[in-house]
Amino acid sequence: MIGRLLVVGFRGSTLSASPEIRDAIEAGNLGGVILFDRDQLTRGTRNITSPGQLAALTKALHAAAPGRLIVAVDEEGGRVARLGPQDGFPATESEAALGERNDLAHTRTATGAMARTLASMAIGLNFAPVVDLNLNPRNPAIGALDRSFSADPAVVVANASVEIEAHHAAGVKNAIKHFPGEGSATGNTDFGVVDVTATWSRKELDPFRSLVSAGLPDAVMVGHIVNRTLDRTYPAALSKATVTGLLRGELGWSGAVASDDLQAAAITKAFGAQEAIERALVAGVDLLVFANQQVYDGQIVAHTIDTIVGLVRARRVSENLIEAAAARVETLAAPVRG
């Protein structure tokens, strides 16, 4: 049950190239994987080289699992597209381009094509769309990469809604991100701690509030931004005040909550692995994402399971919490309801 809470990244364009991940999947001890085209640091090939190769990889992943396996990807469009033309996949438009055009019929066509590509590769969960507001166009993690539809919440909600509907029509689920909003940031949490206390406003909650109220997302991904307006001690994904209090309480979200990459520098530079895992679970995060981007740990599944078992035995994390999280995660592996 603990392993089902994990989504991990791995190296290799075939499942046999990562025996530790293969073994964890076959044992039913892993909830899912996240696929990348290139390594973040070396820019070397990682999991995706061509449509034929990717189809074979995802087929092997699903075949190895005794139950349903989450196969996830960050396919936002534009610069953040793991299935790109360099590997033989169709080109995609960025959220910034779609938001600037703000033609919902066009957004539906563009994102529907992207979703059908994912479905054809047996990828069932897209960590997209980004619903951060483009409040700082030079934000190195959002605005500068054209990852936001707009600074206008209404434009973001309209285009994100259409994108989610288009994904659902193709049988692909979505996780909106990065709660509670990091569009005003001046740094990238992949490379260090980023504090938005002085720049964040409650306006950044508007897209999340509207989409949650409409019942559209399948999951919400919580970012690693430090926002002392909401929590004076912990970044968002480790903050009970943010996840349980704000997202689940004030916004009324009852579905699955995913962390951003728990191996990001914003976490690893400020917390040890055990503290980060404990704080995320206690905060209310269900799906713990380990992208294995910065430093590859082939034993990340075993290490994390051992850590959580120890936390449960020490009564720092309750069994009831694990059971509730696992139930919510299972909804992400299930087929899209028609």
CSV table of C-alpha atoms in Angstrom, one decimal, residues 56 63 71 74 95 100 116 124 131 143 154 164 177 203 214 233 284 295 299 307 316 321 325 329 332 338:
chain,number,residue,atom,x,y,z
A,56,ALA,CA,7.0,-0.7,-26.5
A,63,ALA,CA,2.3,-5.7,-18.6
A,71,VAL,CA,2.2,6.1,-16.4
A,74,ASP,CA,4.7,16.4,-18.1
A,95,GLU,CA,0.1,27.5,-23.0
A,100,GLU,CA,-2.6,34.8,-26.1
A,116,ARG,CA,-4.6,11.6,-28.2
A,124,GLY,CA,-2.8,7.9,-18.6
A,131,VAL,CA,-2.7,27.1,-14.1
A,143,GLY,CA,6.7,32.9,-17.5
A,154,ALA,CA,-10.5,34.1,-16.5
A,164,ILE,CA,-8.9,19.0,-19.3
A,177,LYS,CA,-0.3,22.7,-11.0
A,203,LYS,CA,-5.7,36.1,-6.8
A,214,ALA,CA,-16.3,22.7,-11.5
A,233,THR,CA,7.9,27.2,8.3
A,284,GLY,CA,-2.1,15.7,3.1
A,295,VAL,CA,20.8,12.7,-8.6
A,299,GLN,CA,16.8,2.2,-5.0
A,307,THR,CA,11.3,5.3,5.4
A,316,ARG,CA,4.7,9.6,13.2
A,321,LEU,CA,-3.6,8.3,6.7
A,325,ALA,CA,-4.1,8.4,0.5
A,329,VAL,CA,-4.3,7.5,-5.6
A,332,LEU,CA,-5.7,8.2,-10.8
A,338,GLY,CA,-17.3,8.6,-19.5
